[in-house]
Amino acid sequence: MRRLLASTKPFALIVALTLAFLLAPPIPALAATTTVTELTNAGVQMDGQQVVVEGEVIGDIIYADVGHKWLMLSDGNASISVLTKNADAQKIVYLGRYNQVGTRVEISGVFRVDDTTRDGLTDVTAQSIKILDEGYAVQSPVDWQKIQIGALLLVVGGIVIFIHWRLKERTR
Amino acid sequence: MWPRFQKSDLGMIAHYLGSMVLLIGVIMVFPLAVSVIMSEWNITGNYLIGAGAATVIGGLLRMCRISPGALERRQAIAITGLVWIVGAFVAAIPLWLSGHYLSFLDALFEGVSGLTSTGFTLCQDIDHLSTADNMWRFTMQFLGGQGVVVIALSLGLFSKVGSSFYTSEGRNEFVMPNIKKTARFIWQFSSIIVIFGTILLFTVLLLYGFDPVRGFFHALWVTIGAYDTAGFAPQSLSIMYYHSFPLEIFVMVLMMIGAVNFALYARIWKGGFRSTVREFTADIEIRTLAIWTVFILMAFVAAILAGSFLTDYSGLARRGVFTIVAATTNTGFQVLSTHQINALLSSGAFFILVLALAIGGSSGSTAGGIKALRIGIIAKATLARIKDVLAPKSVRNTTGYTHLGRHLLSGEVTGAAMTITILYIVTYVTGAIAGIVAGYEPISATMESVSATSNAGLSSGLIAPDIPVYLKIVYMLQMWFGRLEFIAFLAVIFCFFASLKPRRRAKL
C-alpha cells in the first residue's frame, strides 16, 4: 500500500498542479511600457486595457475629488490626464514647467479613451506609481550676450528716432 | 483704372507702419517685465532684442517720411493690411529666440496666429514654455482681438487720420461720437471684462489647487483667450488641462461675450434697460446668431447621438456644448482630444463643427468667420426677392432690417454681404485643396482651412511643425485674409500690382 502511494504521489502532484494551472483565475498580462503618444494615438484599440505608461509629470497637481488628484503626464509630444490617489500625488517632487524637469514616473493603470465617469475625458486611472527619476530645477542664468545685443539695438533705434525728431523740427 | 501707389504714398505708408512697429516694441515691455519678476533671466534678453529690433525697424520706417500729412483712404487701408505681417515679423523675434520653434517661419506663424487671434500653434514642448513667452503670446492675442489699429487710435497715435483706419480693420460701426472715443470704449470695455474674468477664473483655479502665481497667470491668459475668441492655451491639453466644469462654464460665457458686436454693448452702456432689450431682440445679427446657434447645437447633438462617442448625457452636455460654443464663437479652445475629434467624433458631427467654424460670430466683435450679420442679410434679401417675384408688377416692395437702428435692405448692402461671403467660401475651398494636395485627409484639410480663415484655431491635429512649408504659408495668408475680411488685403495686392505695371505714354 505504502509502495502504491509512493508511486502515485508524483503523478497526483502533476495532476494537481495541471488542474490548478487550468482552473486558476486569469492573471493580467504584464503590459509593456508605452509612451503617452502611443497611448493617445492608439485610442480605441487600448480602451479599457491595463497599461503601463511612462512620462514626465508636468504643470500642476489639480483637485479631482476627495481622495484623488489629477496629474498630467507628458512625453514631450503628447500629454494625458492621470487620476491618482492623494497619497500617490504627494510622491511627485518636481512638476515639469519652465526651468523645471518634472518627476519621471511609470504609471500602471487603466486607460479609457472616453471615460464616462469623467464626462468623456481620455485618461488613465492609476493603480500604482513608480518614481523613475525625481526631476530637477534648471538654473536660468542671465544671457549677457543677448542683453548686450538688445541694448545695442535699443541705442541704435533711439538714435534713429532722435535723428527723425531733429529733422522734423528743422522742417517746421 | 486701378489706383497706383506713388513714391509719396509709399513714404507715408512706411512712416505710419513704423509707428505701429514702434508700438509693438513698446508693448514688449510687458513680457520683459514678467521675465524679470519671474526670474526668467535667459528670456529677458530675447525681449530686449525684440524691443530693440522694433525700435530700429520702426525708426527707419518713420524716416521714410519726415513730416507726414493727413492720410488718404487707400494709404490707411494699405497700412492696416501690412501691419499684421510687419507686426507679426517683429513679434516673432523673441519667440524664435526662445528655442521652442523649429525655424523663424514657425515663430512667424505663431506671430500671425497670435495677432490675428486665431490660436493655431507650432510651438514645441509648450508645457515648458516660460511665463514671459506665454505672456507675449496672450498679449499678441489681446492686441489682435481688439485690433492693433483700435489700440493705436485709442492712444491718440493717429489723430489726423480719421475713420479710414478703423473701417479697414474689419470694423464697420462707430459706437461713440468720434473715432477716438469709439476706440477708447472698445479698449475700456475689454479691460473691464478681462479684469472680472481673471478674478473669477483665479478664484476657481485656487479652489482646484493652483498656486497663486500660476493661478493668476493662467486665469489672465485663459480670460484673454476666451474673450478675444482667440484660442491659444498655456498648456498642450488646452481647457481639458484644468479638469474644472465651473471654469468651462465661465469660459463659455466669456467666449459668448466676445462674439457679440461691441456696438451693442455701447448701446447698453448708454441706453436704458428696456430700450436695450428691445434693440437686442430686434437686431438681425443677434436673431441670426441665436437661430444659428440653436440649429447648429441641435444638429451637433443629433449627429453625436447617432454615433457611439459622448452618448452619455453628462459628457454630451459638458464636452459637446463647450465644443460647439468654442466653434460658433471661433475661439478654438478644446475639451476633446485630437484623437477624439478625428477617430471618435462621427463624420456628421465633424462636418457640423466645420460649418459652425465657417459662419462664426458677430461683425464688430472679436470673432471671425463669415459672420451672422451677413447670413441674416442674405437670408432676408432672398425672402425679399421671393416676395418680389410673387407680387403683382405694379407693386414695389421695400424691405428693411434692424441693426444699430433701422436700415433699408438695399442692393448695395446685399451685394457687399454676398461679395465677402463668396470670398470666404473661395478661400475655405482653396486652403482645403492645398491641404489635400499635401496628402492630408480631405475632411481634416477642410477643417484646418476653415479654421485658419475664420481665425478660429480649432484643429484636427494637422497643424504641426512638420507640415510642408508651403502649407504653413497658405495658412498664414488665410489667417491674414480672414482677419482683414479680404478688402484691405485685396486693395493692397491690386494697388501694388497696378503700381508695378509701367504707365502707358500719352499719345501726342
mmCIF file of N, CA, C and O in Angstrom, chain B residues 28-41 43-44 47 130-136 139 216-217 220-221:
data_model
loop_
_atom_site.group_PDB
_atom_site.id
_atom_site.type_symbol
_atom_site.label_atom_id
_atom_site.label_comp_id
_atom_site.label_asym_id
_atom_site.label_seq_id
_atom_site.Cartn_x
_atom_site.Cartn_y
_atom_site.Cartn_z
ATOM 1 N N MET B 28 6.211 95.198 -25.857
ATOM 2 C CA MET B 28 7.073 94.094 -25.405
ATOM 3 C C MET B 28 7.603 94.310 -23.989
ATOM 4 O O MET B 28 8.213 93.412 -23.406
ATOM 5 N N VAL B 29 7.370 95.502 -23.445
ATOM 6 C CA VAL B 29 7.756 95.776 -22.054
ATOM 7 C C VAL B 29 7.027 94.810 -21.105
ATOM 8 O O VAL B 29 7.583 94.394 -20.083
ATOM 9 N N PHE B 30 5.790 94.426 -21.456
ATOM 10 C CA PHE B 30 5.020 93.514 -20.586
ATOM 11 C C PHE B 30 5.742 92.178 -20.378
ATOM 12 O O PHE B 30 6.037 91.808 -19.250
ATOM 13 N N PRO B 31 6.036 91.420 -21.464
ATOM 14 C CA PRO B 31 6.750 90.160 -21.238
ATOM 15 C C PRO B 31 8.147 90.364 -20.656
ATOM 16 O O PRO B 31 8.620 89.529 -19.873
ATOM 17 N N LEU B 32 8.770 91.480 -21.003
ATOM 18 C CA LEU B 32 10.102 91.777 -20.457
ATOM 19 C C LEU B 32 10.009 91.900 -18.934
ATOM 20 O O LEU B 32 10.808 91.300 -18.193
ATOM 21 N N ALA B 33 8.994 92.654 -18.472
ATOM 22 C CA ALA B 33 8.804 92.828 -17.021
ATOM 23 C C ALA B 33 8.488 91.487 -16.358
ATOM 24 O O ALA B 33 9.015 91.183 -15.282
ATOM 25 N N VAL B 34 7.663 90.669 -17.025
ATOM 26 C CA VAL B 34 7.309 89.363 -16.455
ATOM 27 C C VAL B 34 8.552 88.485 -16.320
ATOM 28 O O VAL B 34 8.747 87.799 -15.304
ATOM 29 N N SER B 35 9.439 88.543 -17.319
ATOM 30 C CA SER B 35 10.656 87.721 -17.255
ATOM 31 C C SER B 35 11.525 88.129 -16.066
ATOM 32 O O SER B 35 12.141 87.289 -15.422
ATOM 33 N N VAL B 36 11.529 89.440 -15.753
ATOM 34 C CA VAL B 36 12.326 89.924 -14.610
ATOM 35 C C VAL B 36 11.648 89.509 -13.308
ATOM 36 O O VAL B 36 12.293 88.963 -12.405
ATOM 37 N N ILE B 37 10.320 89.711 -13.228
ATOM 38 C CA ILE B 37 9.578 89.380 -11.988
ATOM 39 C C ILE B 37 9.692 87.876 -11.680
ATOM 40 O O ILE B 37 9.856 87.474 -10.541
ATOM 41 N N MET B 38 9.624 87.054 -12.749
ATOM 42 C CA MET B 38 9.635 85.601 -12.554
ATOM 43 C C MET B 38 11.060 85.024 -12.564
ATOM 44 O O MET B 38 11.239 83.809 -12.576
ATOM 45 N N SER B 39 12.058 85.897 -12.585
ATOM 46 C CA SER B 39 13.485 85.491 -12.601
ATOM 47 C C SER B 39 13.805 84.573 -13.783
ATOM 48 O O SER B 39 14.625 83.656 -13.661
ATOM 49 N N GLU B 40 13.151 84.813 -14.908
ATOM 50 C CA GLU B 40 13.443 84.018 -16.112
ATOM 51 C C GLU B 40 14.504 84.788 -16.902
ATOM 52 O O GLU B 40 14.256 85.334 -17.980
ATOM 53 N N TRP B 41 15.701 84.814 -16.330
ATOM 54 C CA TRP B 41 16.737 85.732 -16.813
ATOM 55 C C TRP B 41 17.177 85.460 -18.242
ATOM 56 O O TRP B 41 17.499 86.386 -18.973
ATOM 57 N N ILE B 43 15.441 84.667 -20.615
ATOM 58 C CA ILE B 43 14.397 85.113 -21.544
ATOM 59 C C ILE B 43 14.436 86.644 -21.692
ATOM 60 O O ILE B 43 14.056 87.191 -22.717
ATOM 61 N N THR B 44 14.915 87.309 -20.642
ATOM 62 C CA THR B 44 14.926 88.786 -20.629
ATOM 63 C C THR B 44 15.609 89.339 -21.885
ATOM 64 O O THR B 44 15.095 90.263 -22.525
ATOM 65 N N TYR B 47 13.530 89.558 -25.149
ATOM 66 C CA TYR B 47 12.591 90.672 -25.292
ATOM 67 C C TYR B 47 13.300 92.017 -25.466
ATOM 68 O O TYR B 47 12.753 92.932 -26.078
ATOM 69 N N SER B 130 8.224 79.437 -21.085
ATOM 70 C CA SER B 130 8.363 80.365 -19.952
ATOM 71 C C SER B 130 7.105 81.222 -19.771
ATOM 72 O O SER B 130 6.316 81.386 -20.699
ATOM 73 N N THR B 131 6.976 81.776 -18.574
ATOM 74 C CA THR B 131 5.836 82.656 -18.270
ATOM 75 C C THR B 131 5.885 83.890 -19.182
ATOM 76 O O THR B 131 4.853 84.343 -19.679
ATOM 77 N N ALA B 132 7.111 84.417 -19.416
ATOM 78 C CA ALA B 132 7.250 85.621 -20.252
ATOM 79 C C ALA B 132 6.814 85.340 -21.690
ATOM 80 O O ALA B 132 6.107 86.153 -22.295
ATOM 81 N N ASP B 133 7.216 84.183 -22.235
ATOM 82 C CA ASP B 133 6.820 83.857 -23.619
ATOM 83 C C ASP B 133 5.308 83.668 -23.719
ATOM 84 O O ASP B 133 4.687 84.101 -24.688
ATOM 85 N N ASN B 134 4.730 83.018 -22.708
ATOM 86 C CA ASN B 134 3.271 82.868 -22.715
ATOM 87 C C ASN B 134 2.599 84.234 -22.605
ATOM 88 O O ASN B 134 1.593 84.494 -23.268
ATOM 89 N N MET B 135 3.187 85.094 -21.777
ATOM 90 C CA MET B 135 2.625 86.444 -21.614
ATOM 91 C C MET B 135 2.604 87.153 -22.970
ATOM 92 O O MET B 135 1.624 87.824 -23.321
ATOM 93 N N TRP B 136 3.671 86.988 -23.737
ATOM 94 C CA TRP B 136 3.756 87.638 -25.047
ATOM 95 C C TRP B 136 2.739 87.049 -26.027
ATOM 96 O O TRP B 136 2.096 87.775 -26.780
ATOM 97 N N THR B 139 -0.533 88.477 -24.992
ATOM 98 C CA THR B 139 -0.593 89.924 -25.262
ATOM 99 C C THR B 139 -0.876 90.140 -26.749
ATOM 100 O O THR B 139 -1.672 91.003 -27.125
ATOM 101 N N PHE B 216 -2.858 83.000 -11.092
ATOM 102 C CA PHE B 216 -3.133 84.338 -11.634
ATOM 103 C C PHE B 216 -2.828 84.382 -13.135
ATOM 104 O O PHE B 216 -3.660 84.836 -13.924
ATOM 105 N N PHE B 217 -1.636 83.910 -13.521
ATOM 106 C CA PHE B 217 -1.261 83.980 -14.936
ATOM 107 C C PHE B 217 -2.204 83.126 -15.808
ATOM 108 O O PHE B 217 -2.640 83.576 -16.863
ATOM 109 N N LEU B 220 -5.529 84.884 -16.178
ATOM 110 C CA LEU B 220 -5.423 86.028 -17.097
ATOM 111 C C LEU B 220 -5.360 85.536 -18.548
ATOM 112 O O LEU B 220 -6.092 86.036 -19.415
ATOM 113 N N TRP B 221 -4.532 84.553 -18.805
ATOM 114 C CA TRP B 221 -4.343 84.079 -20.183
ATOM 115 C C TRP B 221 -5.614 83.427 -20.736
ATOM 116 O O TRP B 221 -5.998 83.691 -21.883
#
